[in-house]
Coordinates of C-alpha atoms in Angstrom, one line a residue:
M817 CA 0.0 0.0 0.0
T818 CA 1.4 3.4 -1.0
Y819 CA 1.3 6.7 0.8
N820 CA -1.4 7.9 -1.5
D821 CA -3.5 4.8 -0.8
I822 CA -3.4 5.6 2.9
Q823 CA -4.0 9.4 2.5
Y824 CA -6.6 9.2 -0.2
I825 CA -9.8 11.1 0.7
T826 CA -12.2 11.7 -2.1
P827 CA -12.1 15.4 -3.2
K828 CA -15.2 17.5 -3.1
A829 CA -17.1 17.0 -6.4
A830 CA -16.9 19.7 -9.0
A831 CA -20.6 20.2 -8.2
D832 CA -19.5 21.9 -5.0
L833 CA -17.4 24.4 -6.9
V834 CA -17.6 27.9 -5.4
I835 CA -17.3 30.7 -8.0
E836 CA -16.4 34.2 -7.2
L837 CA -16.3 36.4 -10.3
S838 CA -13.8 39.2 -10.7
Q839 CA -15.4 42.7 -10.6
T840 CA -12.7 44.0 -13.0
H841 CA -11.4 42.6 -16.3
K842 CA -8.0 42.9 -17.7
A843 CA -7.4 44.0 -21.3
K844 CA -6.7 41.1 -23.7
P845 CA -3.1 41.1 -25.0
D846 CA -1.9 41.7 -28.6
L847 CA -1.2 38.1 -29.9
T848 CA 1.4 39.3 -32.3
N849 CA 4.0 40.2 -29.6
L850 CA 2.9 37.9 -26.9
V851 CA 5.8 36.5 -24.8
F852 CA 5.1 33.0 -23.5
G853 CA 3.7 32.8 -19.9
T854 CA 3.7 36.5 -19.1
V855 CA 0.0 37.4 -19.3
F856 CA -2.7 35.7 -17.2
S857 CA -6.5 35.6 -17.3
D858 CA -8.9 37.1 -14.8
H859 CA -9.5 34.0 -12.6
M860 CA -7.8 31.0 -11.0
L861 CA -8.8 27.7 -9.4
T862 CA -7.6 26.8 -5.9
I863 CA -8.3 23.6 -3.9
E864 CA -6.8 23.0 -0.4
W865 CA -6.1 19.7 1.2
T866 CA -5.2 18.7 4.8
S867 CA -4.5 15.2 6.2
N868 CA -7.3 15.6 8.7
G869 CA -10.0 17.2 6.6
G870 CA -9.1 15.9 3.1
W871 CA -9.9 17.9 0.1
Q872 CA -11.9 21.1 0.6
K873 CA -14.3 22.7 -1.8
P874 CA -12.7 24.0 -5.0
H875 CA -12.8 27.7 -5.6
I876 CA -12.7 29.8 -8.7
K877 CA -11.8 33.3 -7.7
P878 CA -10.1 36.4 -9.1
F879 CA -6.5 35.9 -10.1
G880 CA -4.2 37.1 -7.3
N881 CA -1.2 36.4 -5.1
L882 CA -1.0 33.4 -2.8
S883 CA 0.1 33.5 0.8
F884 CA 2.3 30.8 2.4
H885 CA 3.9 30.1 5.7
P886 CA 7.7 30.9 5.6
A887 CA 8.5 27.3 6.4
C888 CA 6.3 26.0 3.5
S889 CA 7.8 22.7 2.4
A890 CA 7.4 23.6 -1.3
M891 CA 9.7 26.5 -0.7
H892 CA 12.4 24.6 1.2
Y893 CA 12.4 21.1 -0.2
A894 CA 10.8 21.4 -3.6
V895 CA 7.7 19.4 -2.7
Q896 CA 6.1 20.7 -5.8
L897 CA 4.9 19.7 -9.3
F898 CA 3.0 21.1 -12.2
E899 CA 1.4 20.2 -15.5
G900 CA 1.1 22.0 -18.9
M901 CA -2.0 21.6 -21.1
K902 CA -3.9 23.8 -23.5
A903 CA -7.4 24.9 -24.6
Y904 CA -8.1 25.7 -28.2
R905 CA -10.8 27.7 -30.0
D906 CA -12.0 25.8 -33.0
T907 CA -13.4 27.0 -36.3
D908 CA -16.9 26.7 -34.9
D909 CA -16.0 29.0 -32.0
K910 CA -16.1 26.0 -29.5
V911 CA -13.3 25.8 -26.9
R912 CA -11.7 22.4 -26.5
L913 CA -9.2 20.7 -24.2
F914 CA -6.6 18.4 -25.8
R915 CA -6.3 15.0 -24.1
P916 CA -6.7 16.3 -20.6
M917 CA -6.9 12.9 -18.9
L918 CA -3.4 12.1 -20.1
N919 CA -2.2 15.2 -18.2
M920 CA -4.1 14.1 -15.1
N921 CA -2.6 10.6 -15.2
R922 CA 0.9 12.1 -15.4
M923 CA 0.1 14.6 -12.7
A924 CA -1.1 11.7 -10.4
K925 CA 2.1 9.9 -11.0
S926 CA 4.2 13.0 -10.2
A927 CA 2.1 13.5 -7.0
E928 CA 2.7 10.0 -5.8
R929 CA 6.5 10.5 -6.3
A930 CA 6.4 13.8 -4.4
C931 CA 4.3 12.3 -1.5
L932 CA 1.5 14.6 -2.3
P933 CA -2.1 13.4 -1.8
A934 CA -4.1 11.5 -4.5
F935 CA -6.9 13.4 -6.3
D936 CA -9.9 12.5 -8.4
R937 CA -8.6 13.0 -12.0
A938 CA -12.0 13.3 -13.6
E939 CA -13.2 15.8 -11.0
L940 CA -10.1 18.0 -11.5
V941 CA -10.6 18.0 -15.3
E942 CA -14.2 19.2 -14.7
C943 CA -13.0 21.9 -12.4
I944 CA -10.5 23.0 -15.0
R945 CA -13.2 22.9 -17.6
R946 CA -15.3 25.2 -15.5
L947 CA -12.4 27.6 -15.0
V948 CA -11.8 27.8 -18.8
Q949 CA -15.5 28.3 -19.2
V950 CA -15.4 31.3 -16.9
D951 CA -12.4 32.8 -18.7
R952 CA -13.6 31.6 -22.2
E953 CA -13.0 35.0 -23.8
W954 CA -9.2 34.6 -23.0
V955 CA -9.0 31.7 -25.5
P956 CA -7.4 33.2 -28.6
Q957 CA -9.2 33.1 -31.9
S958 CA -6.1 31.9 -33.8
D959 CA -4.6 28.8 -35.2
S960 CA -1.2 29.8 -33.9
A961 CA -2.3 30.8 -30.3
S962 CA -4.0 29.0 -27.5
L963 CA -4.8 29.2 -23.8
Y964 CA -2.1 27.6 -21.7
I965 CA -3.3 25.8 -18.6
R966 CA -0.9 25.4 -15.7
P967 CA -2.1 23.1 -12.9
T968 CA 0.3 23.4 -9.9
F969 CA 0.5 21.2 -6.8
L970 CA 2.4 22.3 -3.7
G971 CA 3.2 20.9 -0.3
T972 CA 2.3 23.7 2.2
E973 CA 3.5 21.9 5.4
P974 CA 4.3 24.8 7.8
S975 CA 7.4 23.0 9.2
L976 CA 11.1 22.7 8.5
G977 CA 11.0 18.9 8.9
V978 CA 11.8 16.8 5.9
K979 CA 8.6 14.7 5.7
K980 CA 5.4 14.1 3.9
P981 CA 3.2 17.2 4.0
S982 CA 0.1 17.4 6.1
R983 CA -1.2 20.3 4.0
A984 CA -1.2 20.9 0.3
L985 CA -2.6 23.3 -2.3
L986 CA -3.6 22.5 -5.9
Y987 CA -4.2 25.6 -8.1
V988 CA -4.6 26.3 -11.8
I989 CA -3.8 29.5 -13.7
L990 CA -4.4 30.3 -17.3
S991 CA -2.2 32.2 -19.8
P992 CA -2.9 33.1 -23.5
V993 CA 0.2 32.1 -25.5
G994 CA 1.6 32.2 -29.0
S995 CA 4.9 30.6 -30.1
Y996 CA 7.1 29.3 -27.3
F997 CA 10.3 30.2 -29.0
S998 CA 11.3 33.7 -30.1
T999 CA 12.2 32.2 -33.5
G1000 CA 8.6 31.3 -34.1
A1001 CA 8.3 28.4 -36.6
K1002 CA 12.0 28.4 -37.5
S1003 CA 14.4 25.6 -36.5
V1004 CA 16.3 25.8 -33.2
S1005 CA 20.0 25.2 -32.5
L1006 CA 21.2 22.9 -29.7
W1007 CA 24.3 22.6 -27.5
A1008 CA 25.1 19.0 -26.8
D1009 CA 27.5 18.4 -23.9
S1010 CA 27.7 15.7 -21.2
K1011 CA 28.8 18.4 -18.7
Y1012 CA 25.3 18.7 -17.2
I1013 CA 22.8 15.9 -16.8
R1014 CA 19.1 16.6 -16.8
A1015 CA 17.9 13.3 -15.2
W1016 CA 19.1 9.9 -14.2
R1017 CA 17.6 6.4 -13.5
G1018 CA 16.0 6.3 -10.1
G1019 CA 15.5 10.1 -10.1
T1020 CA 12.5 12.2 -11.1
G1021 CA 13.1 12.8 -14.8
D1022 CA 9.9 11.1 -15.7
C1023 CA 7.8 13.4 -13.4
K1024 CA 6.9 17.0 -14.1
M1025 CA 8.5 18.5 -11.0
G1026 CA 9.7 22.1 -10.8
G1027 CA 13.2 21.1 -9.6
N1028 CA 13.9 19.3 -12.9
Y1029 CA 13.4 22.6 -14.7
G1030 CA 15.0 25.0 -12.2
A1031 CA 18.2 22.9 -12.2
S1032 CA 18.4 23.2 -16.0
I1033 CA 18.5 27.0 -16.3
Y1034 CA 22.2 27.3 -15.7
A1035 CA 23.0 24.9 -18.6
Q1036 CA 20.5 26.8 -20.8
Y1037 CA 22.4 30.0 -20.3
E1038 CA 25.7 28.3 -21.1
A1039 CA 24.1 27.0 -24.3
V1040 CA 23.3 30.6 -25.2
D1041 CA 26.9 31.6 -24.5
Y1042 CA 27.9 29.0 -27.2
G1043 CA 25.5 30.6 -29.6
C1044 CA 22.8 28.0 -29.2
Q1045 CA 19.1 28.3 -28.2
Q1046 CA 18.6 25.1 -26.2
V1047 CA 20.4 22.2 -24.6
L1048 CA 20.5 18.7 -26.1
W1049 CA 20.6 16.6 -22.9
L1050 CA 23.0 13.6 -23.0
Y1051 CA 23.2 10.7 -20.6
G1052 CA 25.9 8.1 -19.9
D1053 CA 29.4 7.5 -21.2
D1054 CA 28.0 6.7 -24.6
H1055 CA 26.3 10.1 -24.8
Q1056 CA 22.7 8.9 -25.2
I1057 CA 20.4 11.5 -26.6
T1058 CA 17.5 12.0 -24.2
E1059 CA 15.6 15.3 -24.5
V1060 CA 15.8 18.7 -26.3
G1061 CA 15.5 21.5 -23.8
T1062 CA 12.1 20.9 -22.2
M1063 CA 10.9 18.8 -25.1
N1064 CA 10.9 15.1 -26.1
M1065 CA 13.1 14.3 -29.1
F1066 CA 12.4 12.6 -32.4
L1067 CA 14.8 11.5 -35.2
F1068 CA 13.5 10.7 -38.6
W1069 CA 16.2 8.8 -40.6
N1070 CA 17.2 5.7 -42.4
N1071 CA 18.5 3.5 -39.6
E1072 CA 21.5 1.2 -39.6
N1073 CA 19.5 -1.5 -41.5
G1074 CA 18.4 1.0 -44.2
E1075 CA 14.8 1.2 -42.9
E1076 CA 13.0 4.6 -42.9
E1077 CA 12.3 5.1 -39.2
L1078 CA 11.0 7.7 -36.8
A1079 CA 12.8 7.1 -33.5
T1080 CA 12.5 8.5 -30.0
P1081 CA 14.1 7.5 -26.7
P1082 CA 12.2 5.0 -24.6
L1083 CA 10.4 5.8 -21.4
D1084 CA 13.0 4.3 -19.1
G1085 CA 12.6 6.6 -16.1
I1086 CA 14.7 9.5 -17.3
I1087 CA 12.4 10.6 -20.1
L1088 CA 9.2 12.7 -19.4
P1089 CA 6.2 10.9 -21.0
G1090 CA 5.0 13.8 -23.1
I1091 CA 1.4 14.0 -24.3
T1092 CA 2.5 15.4 -27.7
R1093 CA 5.1 12.6 -27.8
Q1094 CA 2.4 9.9 -27.3
S1095 CA 0.1 11.6 -29.8
I1096 CA 2.9 11.6 -32.5
L1097 CA 3.7 8.0 -31.9
E1098 CA 0.0 7.0 -32.2
L1099 CA -0.5 9.1 -35.3
T1100 CA 2.5 7.9 -37.2
R1101 CA 2.0 4.2 -36.2
K1102 CA -1.6 4.5 -37.6
W1103 CA -0.2 6.0 -40.9
G1104 CA 1.9 2.8 -41.3
E1105 CA 4.2 4.6 -43.8
F1106 CA 7.5 4.0 -42.0
K1107 CA 8.9 2.2 -39.0
V1108 CA 8.1 3.9 -35.6
C1109 CA 10.4 2.9 -32.8
E1110 CA 11.2 3.8 -29.2
R1111 CA 14.9 3.1 -29.0
Y1112 CA 18.2 4.4 -27.6
L1113 CA 20.1 6.8 -29.8
T1114 CA 23.6 8.1 -29.2
M1115 CA 25.6 11.0 -30.5
A1116 CA 27.8 8.5 -32.3
D1117 CA 24.7 7.1 -34.1
L1118 CA 23.6 10.6 -35.1
R1119 CA 27.1 11.7 -36.3
C1120 CA 27.5 8.5 -38.3
A1121 CA 24.1 8.9 -39.9
L1122 CA 24.8 12.5 -40.8
E1123 CA 28.1 11.5 -42.5
E1124 CA 26.3 8.9 -44.5
N1125 CA 23.4 11.3 -45.4
R1126 CA 20.8 9.1 -43.6
V1127 CA 19.3 11.8 -41.4
K1128 CA 16.0 13.3 -42.8
E1129 CA 14.8 15.4 -39.9
M1130 CA 15.2 15.9 -36.1
F1131 CA 12.6 17.7 -34.0
G1132 CA 11.4 18.3 -30.5
S1133 CA 7.8 17.9 -29.3
G1134 CA 5.9 19.3 -26.4
T1135 CA 2.7 21.1 -25.2
A1136 CA 4.2 24.5 -25.4
C1137 CA 5.8 24.3 -28.9
V1138 CA 3.9 21.3 -30.3
V1139 CA 6.6 20.5 -32.9
S1140 CA 10.0 22.3 -33.1
P1141 CA 12.5 21.3 -35.8
V1142 CA 16.2 21.2 -35.0
G1143 CA 18.6 22.8 -37.5
R1144 CA 22.0 22.6 -35.9
I1145 CA 23.8 20.8 -33.0
L1146 CA 27.1 22.0 -31.5
Y1147 CA 28.9 18.9 -30.2
Q1148 CA 32.5 18.6 -29.2
G1149 CA 33.4 21.8 -31.0
E1150 CA 31.7 20.7 -34.3
N1151 CA 28.5 22.1 -35.8
L1152 CA 26.3 19.2 -37.0
H1153 CA 23.8 20.5 -39.5
I1154 CA 20.5 18.7 -39.6
P1155 CA 18.5 18.8 -42.9
C1156 CA 15.8 21.5 -42.6
Q1157 CA 14.0 22.6 -45.7
E1158 CA 13.3 26.3 -45.3
G1159 CA 13.2 26.0 -41.5
F1160 CA 10.4 23.5 -41.2
P1161 CA 11.0 20.1 -42.7
Q1162 CA 8.3 17.9 -44.3
L1163 CA 7.5 15.4 -41.5
A1164 CA 7.6 18.1 -38.8
S1165 CA 5.3 20.3 -40.9
R1166 CA 2.9 17.5 -41.5
L1167 CA 2.7 16.6 -37.8
M1168 CA 2.2 20.2 -36.9
K1169 CA -0.7 20.4 -39.4
E1170 CA -2.2 17.1 -38.3
L1171 CA -2.1 18.0 -34.6
T1172 CA -3.3 21.6 -35.2
D1173 CA -6.2 20.2 -37.3
I1174 CA -7.2 18.0 -34.4
Q1175 CA -7.0 20.8 -31.9
V1176 CA -8.7 23.7 -33.7
R1177 CA -10.6 22.3 -36.7
S1178 CA -14.3 21.3 -36.2
H1179 CA -14.1 19.0 -39.2
P1180 CA -10.5 17.7 -39.4
T1181 CA -9.2 16.4 -42.7
G1182 CA -6.4 14.2 -43.9
H1183 CA -5.8 11.0 -42.0
R1184 CA -8.6 11.8 -39.5
H1185 CA -11.1 10.5 -42.0
Q1186 CA -10.6 7.3 -40.0
F1187 CA -12.8 8.6 -37.1
N1188 CA -11.9 5.7 -34.9
V1189 CA -8.4 7.1 -34.8
Y1190 CA -9.7 10.6 -34.2
S1191 CA -11.9 9.7 -31.3
T1192 CA -9.3 7.5 -29.5
L1193 CA -6.4 9.8 -30.1
V1194 CA -8.1 13.0 -28.9
Q1195 CA -10.4 13.4 -26.0
R1196 CA -11.7 16.9 -26.7
N1197 CA -13.9 18.4 -23.9
V1198 CA -16.2 20.9 -25.5
I1199 CA -16.7 24.0 -23.3
P1200 CA -20.0 25.8 -24.0
P1201 CA -20.4 29.6 -23.4
V1202 CA -21.0 30.6 -19.7
C1203 CA -24.8 30.9 -19.2
G1204 CA -24.6 31.9 -15.6
Q1205 CA -23.1 30.6 -12.4

């Protein structure tokens, strides 16, 4: 029996949601110059938990600052995690969430690893749906912009003891976003060096914890000093390729056996199980046009394949960027140039279009004529206009 089994107390149903609407409304931002994660909507969701009382009623209230005890365990020992998901406005003006239960499943796994209490995943999705419903006008009317949803889960134990928290706070904030990278749809450059390690087996690399990201910032700035935009994270003496910045990594190539293959590192405990990663694997396997494989890749494999002209594309994937092609890798003093037709190669472009169609089109085209794939790949919760509270 796990800690979460012992501490599990059913959260209050979303039907108990308390809504306090803001009396003032902020101006909506100009989407053309929107910097990722800097603008926030009018409301937020908060749900408190205690070991004695369990989950309290969820509250939607005006966006504002939070107050914590100075000994709060999240501040001292990083008892904290978060998720990243999006809401999209489709061509029929309906607002949809993209595969929200996959985010909830990953969040539950991270919570167990952080010794934070279990929660009802479906109820949390419904609370998030209601929050987006309240701030529906903040969902951009654009194919290239969306409403980023940031669920965050903190241990708020008011004690300096290193222990499981007896208090916790789960909250959700919303932020309209455009492109994650300043380069927009252009390819990114990477610095590959084994000097810094993002994650290791037995650690928390497969969980979405803030500490994984905070510890990566120093390496990110060193990458910039070398003229690169992101870090290509390596692992082990053989320099296994793991992740690209904060993204999962894909290599489209002709493998050692001459097979056309889309490859990505396996989920072995150091790779974050990305929602976009899973969606790409499911889509491309359904296409059946080339081999799709979860396998280990090393820098030696990549360098050899480049020398033999076997590399077709390389790209990262994630909620924030969706798909981001790689154009150059700086490795051991050498610039490795990745094929990139006019900044956005063919497969990356196709995947971007397929995923965008699913997210924002009311009647998606292309391979989604197989509606069994469409319905199983994407769980889209339609959010109707607010008709009152």
